[in-house]
């Protein structure tokens, strides 16, 4: 009973808007605060730079930014970039510097963190659906998923993520409802609702990729029956295994990065947490940053077109640096024929082939 009173006080149910009792949620000691600050800042910086690079490579080329597949990847990069910046700033401010805000500002901050991670998972689901349509219905893909429909779907996803995430700011706080053991001012019933929403998104991702793998296996089996002379058995097996490995990596990353955090959230709904468990949750929360850092590698940099875009950009940058160096050394520039040959070697862009439909 005393523990519950402390939690209510920390959430403003007792003592008005006095936020000093929120220190009950600030459980890290000195060395742990330093570790959190270093890890969170490093992961967030790397994640932000990766996602900015992906956005630049997609948006700087007209034919990439007009394709629905790359619109979904751009949405994922935007969500992960915002998640890295907003989460790291607020997380470090709260747990390391013990920053205390007014009720409205705190709810705005936690809602902003929630929307970025929710939109990230939503973008992953849309990417999975896009790949399902591309692989399972290739003749109808361009008619089914136009650029306008992709933008409309992304708009609905972001609006829904914002609506779900900012419900506490709109008034759904924990007074007089039971307060969360992990998040100040957040009621357990809202946390349960958000967990169910995220579980629905994850189920959609797993089901979609599972269906993709099943359809691919059926296609390989069909090739084995009707085109034995054209498609060697080893080639068919490599196609099936390669797709299985790719989807296995996607689902394994999702599980590793999200399961510990979601499991502790579910556990907090049914039990009173000790400070040690809260410390574990704080460090497990950094896995969400790891997910935002790994997403560009899995979904963007594995794309041949984006890699070609990167080579194209690097080629132009090297050419610019070489020219500056030649000007600085007052050397005679090479002939135009030599420059053209060098550019062709550096720039594989014209020969790139799109991996998506």
Short mmCIF file of C-alpha atoms in Angstrom, two decimals:
data_model
loop_
_atom_site.label_atom_id
_atom_site.label_comp_id
_atom_site.label_asym_id
_atom_site.label_seq_id
_atom_site.Cartn_x
_atom_site.Cartn_y
_atom_site.Cartn_z
CA UNK A 1 0.00 0.00 0.00
CA UNK A 2 2.84 2.37 0.82
CA UNK A 3 4.49 1.54 -2.51
CA UNK A 4 1.26 2.37 -4.38
CA UNK A 5 0.97 5.72 -2.52
CA UNK A 6 4.50 6.61 -3.57
CA UNK A 7 3.67 5.78 -7.19
CA UNK A 8 0.53 7.90 -7.03
CA UNK A 9 2.51 10.78 -5.57
CA UNK A 10 5.09 10.42 -8.30
CA UNK A 11 2.35 10.77 -10.89
CA UNK A 12 0.72 13.81 -9.39
CA UNK A 13 -2.29 12.06 -7.81
CA UNK A 14 -1.05 13.25 -4.43
CA UNK A 15 0.42 16.66 -3.97
CA UNK A 16 -0.85 18.26 -7.20
CA UNK A 17 1.79 18.77 -9.89
CA UNK A 18 4.81 18.40 -7.61
CA UNK A 19 7.19 16.39 -9.76
CA UNK A 20 9.89 15.85 -7.14
CA UNK A 21 8.47 12.39 -6.28
CA UNK A 22 9.15 11.38 -9.90
CA UNK A 23 12.65 10.67 -8.70
CA UNK A 24 11.19 7.29 -7.70
CA UNK A 25 11.54 6.45 -11.40
CA UNK A 26 15.14 7.69 -11.53
CA UNK A 27 16.79 4.56 -10.19
CA UNK A 28 20.24 4.53 -11.83
CA UNK A 29 23.36 5.07 -9.74
CA UNK A 30 26.41 7.09 -10.78
CA UNK A 31 28.26 4.47 -12.86
CA UNK A 32 25.05 3.29 -14.46
CA UNK A 33 24.15 6.85 -15.44
CA UNK A 34 27.54 7.25 -17.13
CA UNK A 35 27.10 3.95 -18.97
CA UNK A 36 23.60 4.95 -20.12
CA UNK A 37 24.84 8.35 -21.28
CA UNK A 38 27.72 6.87 -23.31
CA UNK A 39 25.73 4.00 -24.83
CA UNK A 40 22.63 6.05 -25.59
CA UNK A 41 24.55 8.93 -27.15
CA UNK A 42 26.77 6.65 -29.26
CA UNK A 43 23.91 4.50 -30.54
CA UNK A 44 21.71 7.52 -31.24
CA UNK A 45 24.44 9.38 -33.11
CA UNK A 46 25.29 6.38 -35.29
CA UNK A 47 21.62 5.63 -35.95
CA UNK A 48 20.86 9.25 -36.84
CA UNK A 49 23.79 9.45 -39.28
CA UNK A 50 22.83 6.16 -40.96
CA UNK A 51 19.21 7.15 -41.43
CA UNK A 52 20.14 10.62 -42.67
CA UNK A 53 22.42 8.99 -45.24
CA UNK A 54 19.60 6.71 -46.40
CA UNK A 55 17.21 9.65 -46.73
CA UNK A 56 19.77 11.62 -48.73
CA UNK A 57 20.50 8.72 -51.08
CA UNK A 58 16.78 8.18 -51.75
CA UNK A 59 15.58 11.78 -51.94
CA UNK A 60 18.48 13.01 -54.06
CA UNK A 61 17.54 10.74 -56.96
CA UNK A 62 14.21 11.25 -58.71
CA UNK A 63 13.64 7.66 -59.82
CA UNK A 64 14.16 6.33 -56.30
CA UNK A 65 11.91 8.73 -54.42
CA UNK A 66 9.00 8.06 -56.79
CA UNK A 67 8.90 4.30 -56.17
CA UNK A 68 6.49 3.07 -53.46
CA UNK A 69 9.10 0.68 -52.05
CA UNK A 70 11.52 3.52 -51.38
CA UNK A 71 8.76 5.74 -49.99
CA UNK A 72 8.21 3.13 -47.28
CA UNK A 73 11.95 2.88 -46.64
CA UNK A 74 12.11 6.68 -46.44
CA UNK A 75 9.29 6.66 -43.88
CA UNK A 76 11.21 4.07 -41.87
CA UNK A 77 14.37 6.20 -42.04
CA UNK A 78 12.47 9.33 -40.92
CA UNK A 79 10.87 7.47 -38.00
CA UNK A 80 14.18 5.92 -36.92
CA UNK A 81 16.03 9.23 -37.22
CA UNK A 82 13.43 11.01 -35.08
CA UNK A 83 13.37 8.10 -32.64
CA UNK A 84 17.15 8.27 -32.23
CA UNK A 85 17.22 12.01 -31.59
CA UNK A 86 14.07 12.39 -29.47
CA UNK A 87 14.56 9.22 -27.43
CA UNK A 88 18.24 9.89 -26.71
CA UNK A 89 17.67 13.51 -25.64
CA UNK A 90 14.73 12.74 -23.36
CA UNK A 91 16.14 9.47 -22.01
CA UNK A 92 19.49 10.99 -21.07
CA UNK A 93 17.83 14.11 -19.65
CA UNK A 94 15.55 12.03 -17.44
CA UNK A 95 17.81 9.20 -16.26
CA UNK A 96 21.22 10.90 -16.33
CA UNK A 97 20.55 14.58 -15.54
CA UNK A 98 17.29 13.95 -13.64
CA UNK A 99 15.51 16.63 -15.64
CA UNK A 100 12.04 17.43 -14.30
CA UNK A 101 9.35 19.01 -16.49
CA UNK A 102 5.78 20.13 -16.05
CA UNK A 103 3.05 17.56 -16.57
CA UNK A 104 2.16 18.77 -20.07
CA UNK A 105 5.77 18.96 -21.24
CA UNK A 106 6.56 15.50 -19.88
CA UNK A 107 3.52 13.99 -21.61
CA UNK A 108 4.49 15.74 -24.85
CA UNK A 109 7.99 14.28 -24.62
CA UNK A 110 6.89 10.73 -23.87
CA UNK A 111 4.25 10.96 -26.60
CA UNK A 112 6.88 12.11 -29.08
CA UNK A 113 9.09 9.14 -28.21
CA UNK A 114 6.10 6.81 -28.55
CA UNK A 115 5.05 8.11 -31.97
CA UNK A 116 8.52 7.68 -33.45
CA UNK A 117 8.87 4.04 -32.40
CA UNK A 118 5.23 3.29 -33.29
CA UNK A 119 5.70 4.82 -36.75
CA UNK A 120 8.93 2.84 -37.15
CA UNK A 121 7.12 -0.46 -36.53
CA UNK A 122 4.25 0.70 -38.75
CA UNK A 123 6.72 1.45 -41.56
CA UNK A 124 8.19 -2.02 -41.12
CA UNK A 125 4.71 -3.50 -41.61
CA UNK A 126 4.10 -1.44 -44.76
CA UNK A 127 7.49 -2.50 -46.10
CA UNK A 128 6.59 -6.14 -45.46
CA UNK A 129 3.25 -5.73 -47.26
CA UNK A 130 5.03 -4.01 -50.17
CA UNK A 131 7.43 -6.92 -50.55
CA UNK A 132 4.56 -9.39 -50.30
CA UNK A 133 2.71 -7.68 -53.17
CA UNK A 134 5.92 -7.36 -55.19
CA UNK A 135 6.90 -11.04 -54.89
CA UNK A 136 3.46 -12.65 -54.92
CA UNK A 137 1.66 -10.48 -57.49
CA UNK A 138 4.37 -9.13 -59.81
CA UNK A 139 2.13 -8.56 -62.88
CA UNK A 140 -0.38 -6.53 -60.84
CA UNK A 141 2.05 -4.84 -58.47
CA UNK A 142 2.31 -1.46 -60.18
CA UNK A 143 -1.47 -1.24 -60.55
CA UNK A 144 -2.11 -2.31 -56.95
CA UNK A 145 0.43 -0.02 -55.30
CA UNK A 146 0.74 3.32 -57.02
CA UNK A 147 2.74 6.22 -55.63
CA UNK A 148 -0.47 8.01 -54.59
CA UNK A 149 -1.76 4.98 -52.70
CA UNK A 150 1.60 4.53 -51.00
CA UNK A 151 1.61 8.17 -49.82
CA UNK A 152 -2.00 7.88 -48.63
CA UNK A 153 -1.18 4.70 -46.70
CA UNK A 154 1.83 6.36 -45.09
CA UNK A 155 -0.31 9.35 -44.13
CA UNK A 156 -2.90 7.12 -42.46
CA UNK A 157 -0.16 5.20 -40.63
CA UNK A 158 1.48 8.37 -39.26
CA UNK A 159 -1.85 9.92 -38.23
CA UNK A 160 -2.89 6.72 -36.47
CA UNK A 161 0.50 6.51 -34.73
CA UNK A 162 0.14 10.12 -33.54
CA UNK A 163 -3.39 9.53 -32.29
CA UNK A 164 -2.38 6.45 -30.32
CA UNK A 165 0.78 8.03 -28.95
CA UNK A 166 -0.64 11.36 -27.77
CA UNK A 167 -3.69 9.99 -25.95
CA UNK A 168 -2.04 10.63 -22.54
CA UNK A 169 -1.38 14.25 -23.55
CA UNK A 170 -5.06 14.53 -24.48
CA UNK A 171 -6.04 13.57 -20.94
CA UNK A 172 -5.67 9.80 -20.57
CA UNK A 173 -3.41 9.90 -17.51
CA UNK A 174 -3.23 7.56 -14.57
CA UNK A 175 -5.23 9.54 -12.05
CA UNK A 176 -7.34 7.92 -10.68
CA UNK A 177 -6.42 4.84 -12.75
CA UNK A 178 -3.53 2.63 -11.57
CA UNK A 179 -0.20 4.17 -12.61
CA UNK A 180 2.44 2.37 -14.61
CA UNK A 181 5.46 1.06 -12.73
CA UNK A 182 7.72 2.10 -15.62
CA UNK A 183 6.38 5.41 -16.94
CA UNK A 184 5.29 8.41 -14.85
CA UNK A 185 1.74 9.65 -15.48
CA UNK A 186 0.97 6.74 -17.81
CA UNK A 187 -1.96 4.52 -16.74
CA UNK A 188 -1.74 0.76 -16.96
CA UNK A 189 -4.85 0.52 -19.13
CA UNK A 190 -3.29 2.84 -21.74
CA UNK A 191 -0.04 0.87 -21.63
CA UNK A 192 -2.03 -2.33 -22.18
CA UNK A 193 -3.84 -0.77 -25.15
CA UNK A 194 -0.56 0.38 -26.72
CA UNK A 195 0.96 -3.07 -26.20
CA UNK A 196 -1.99 -4.68 -27.98
CA UNK A 197 -1.62 -2.22 -30.87
CA UNK A 198 2.11 -2.94 -31.20
CA UNK A 199 1.44 -6.68 -30.93
CA UNK A 200 -1.01 -6.37 -33.83
CA UNK A 201 1.66 -4.64 -35.94
CA UNK A 202 4.28 -7.27 -35.10
CA UNK A 203 1.84 -10.08 -35.85
CA UNK A 204 1.18 -8.47 -39.23
CA UNK A 205 4.92 -8.31 -39.98
CA UNK A 206 5.51 -11.94 -38.98
CA UNK A 207 2.45 -13.21 -40.85
CA UNK A 208 3.31 -11.24 -44.01
CA UNK A 209 6.92 -12.39 -44.16
CA UNK A 210 5.86 -15.94 -43.34
CA UNK A 211 3.40 -15.82 -46.24
CA UNK A 212 6.13 -14.44 -48.51
CA UNK A 213 8.40 -17.35 -47.60
CA UNK A 214 5.59 -19.86 -48.15
CA UNK A 215 4.73 -18.37 -51.57
CA UNK A 216 8.40 -18.37 -52.56
CA UNK A 217 8.73 -22.01 -51.55
CA UNK A 218 5.65 -22.87 -53.63
CA UNK A 219 7.13 -21.00 -56.59
CA UNK A 220 10.42 -22.87 -56.27
CA UNK A 221 8.55 -26.17 -56.05
CA UNK A 222 6.61 -25.26 -59.19
CA UNK A 223 9.83 -24.49 -61.03
CA UNK A 224 11.17 -27.86 -59.93
CA UNK A 225 8.18 -29.63 -61.51
CA UNK A 226 7.86 -27.74 -64.78
CA UNK A 227 11.26 -26.24 -65.59
CA UNK A 228 13.83 -28.79 -64.47
CA UNK A 229 15.88 -28.32 -67.61
CA UNK A 230 15.97 -24.53 -67.29
CA UNK A 231 16.44 -24.03 -63.54
CA UNK A 232 19.07 -26.26 -61.91
CA UNK A 233 18.17 -27.81 -58.58
CA UNK A 234 21.02 -26.12 -56.72
CA UNK A 235 19.95 -22.71 -58.04
CA UNK A 236 16.38 -23.30 -56.86
CA UNK A 237 17.59 -24.40 -53.45
CA UNK A 238 19.88 -21.36 -53.15
CA UNK A 239 16.95 -19.05 -53.95
CA UNK A 240 14.78 -20.65 -51.28
CA UNK A 241 17.54 -20.71 -48.65
CA UNK A 242 18.65 -17.14 -49.40
CA UNK A 243 15.12 -15.77 -48.96
CA UNK A 244 14.66 -17.81 -45.77
CA UNK A 245 17.92 -16.45 -44.35
CA UNK A 246 16.98 -12.85 -45.21
CA UNK A 247 13.56 -13.09 -43.59
CA UNK A 248 15.08 -14.95 -40.66
CA UNK A 249 17.48 -12.06 -40.05
CA UNK A 250 14.61 -9.55 -40.25
CA UNK A 251 12.48 -11.41 -37.70
CA UNK A 252 15.44 -12.22 -35.44
CA UNK A 253 16.40 -8.53 -35.23
CA UNK A 254 12.82 -7.58 -34.38
CA UNK A 255 12.65 -10.25 -31.67
CA UNK A 256 16.01 -9.43 -30.08
CA UNK A 257 15.45 -5.67 -30.04
CA UNK A 258 11.81 -5.54 -28.95
CA UNK A 259 10.97 -8.66 -26.95
CA UNK A 260 12.87 -7.74 -23.72
CA UNK A 261 11.25 -4.29 -23.54
CA UNK A 262 7.74 -5.50 -24.38
CA UNK A 263 8.05 -8.44 -21.98
CA UNK A 264 8.99 -6.14 -19.09
CA UNK A 265 6.10 -3.82 -19.96
CA UNK A 266 3.68 -6.73 -19.82
CA UNK A 267 5.21 -7.90 -16.54
CA UNK A 268 4.83 -4.41 -15.06
CA UNK A 269 1.07 -4.61 -15.58
CA UNK A 270 0.76 -7.50 -13.15
CA UNK A 271 3.47 -6.92 -10.54
CA UNK A 272 5.20 -4.27 -8.45
CA UNK A 273 8.70 -3.77 -9.84
CA UNK A 274 11.84 -3.46 -7.79
CA UNK A 275 14.49 -0.87 -8.57
CA UNK A 276 16.69 -3.61 -10.03
CA UNK A 277 14.03 -4.54 -12.57
CA UNK A 278 13.61 -0.87 -13.49
CA UNK A 279 17.35 -0.62 -14.06
CA UNK A 280 17.20 -3.65 -16.35
CA UNK A 281 14.34 -2.01 -18.25
CA UNK A 282 16.36 1.18 -18.70
CA UNK A 283 19.23 -0.70 -20.31
CA UNK A 284 16.90 -2.92 -22.38
CA UNK A 285 15.28 0.23 -23.75
CA UNK A 286 18.55 0.93 -25.57
CA UNK A 287 17.82 -2.11 -27.75
CA UNK A 288 15.13 -0.02 -29.45
CA UNK A 289 17.94 2.32 -30.54
CA UNK A 290 19.87 -0.70 -31.81
CA UNK A 291 16.85 -1.60 -33.93
CA UNK A 292 16.77 1.91 -35.41
CA UNK A 293 20.51 1.59 -36.11
CA UNK A 294 20.21 -1.81 -37.81
CA UNK A 295 17.12 -1.02 -39.92
CA UNK A 296 19.05 1.04 -42.53
CA UNK A 297 21.42 -1.90 -43.08
CA UNK A 298 18.65 -4.47 -43.45
CA UNK A 299 16.12 -2.49 -45.46
CA UNK A 300 18.12 0.13 -47.34
CA UNK A 301 21.82 -0.62 -47.77
CA UNK A 302 21.05 -4.17 -48.95
CA UNK A 303 19.23 -2.61 -51.92
CA UNK A 304 21.32 -2.62 -55.09
CA UNK A 305 19.84 0.68 -56.25
CA UNK A 306 20.66 2.46 -53.01
CA UNK A 307 24.18 1.05 -53.05
CA UNK A 308 24.52 2.28 -56.63
CA UNK A 309 23.27 5.67 -55.49
CA UNK A 310 25.93 5.66 -52.78
CA UNK A 311 28.65 4.76 -55.31
CA UNK A 312 27.42 7.53 -57.57
CA UNK A 313 27.58 10.07 -54.74
CA UNK A 314 31.03 8.86 -53.64
CA UNK A 315 32.24 9.07 -57.23
CA UNK A 316 31.14 12.68 -57.50
CA UNK A 317 32.73 13.49 -54.13
CA UNK A 318 36.04 11.87 -55.11
CA UNK A 319 36.00 13.75 -58.39
CA UNK A 320 35.40 17.02 -56.53
CA UNK A 321 38.25 16.32 -54.08
CA UNK A 322 40.57 15.33 -56.91
CA UNK A 323 39.85 18.55 -58.75
CA UNK A 324 40.51 20.60 -55.62
CA UNK A 325 43.76 18.73 -55.10
CA UNK A 326 44.85 19.33 -58.66
CA UNK A 327 44.01 23.01 -58.38
CA UNK A 328 45.92 23.27 -55.10
CA UNK A 329 49.00 21.59 -56.60
CA UNK A 330 48.64 23.56 -59.86
CA UNK A 331 48.92 20.37 -61.85
CA UNK A 332 47.67 19.98 -65.36
CA UNK A 333 44.29 18.17 -65.32
CA UNK A 334 43.95 14.91 -67.15
CA UNK A 335 42.28 14.74 -70.52
CA UNK A 336 38.51 14.49 -70.74
CA UNK A 337 38.80 10.96 -72.05
CA UNK A 338 40.73 9.83 -68.98
CA UNK A 339 38.25 11.59 -66.67
CA UNK A 340 35.35 9.86 -68.36
CA UNK A 341 36.99 6.47 -68.03
CA UNK A 342 37.64 7.07 -64.32
CA UNK A 343 34.05 8.16 -63.76
CA UNK A 344 32.73 5.02 -65.42
CA UNK A 345 34.87 2.90 -63.09
CA UNK A 346 33.69 4.79 -60.02
CA UNK A 347 30.06 5.22 -60.99
CA UNK A 348 28.08 1.99 -61.54
CA UNK A 349 24.80 3.93 -61.43
CA UNK A 350 23.75 3.49 -65.09
CA UNK A 351 24.13 -0.28 -64.85
CA UNK A 352 22.29 -0.74 -61.56
CA UNK A 353 19.27 -2.98 -61.47
CA UNK A 354 16.38 -2.40 -59.15
CA UNK A 355 15.77 -5.10 -56.51
CA UNK A 356 12.15 -4.08 -56.06
CA UNK A 357 9.22 -4.21 -58.43
#
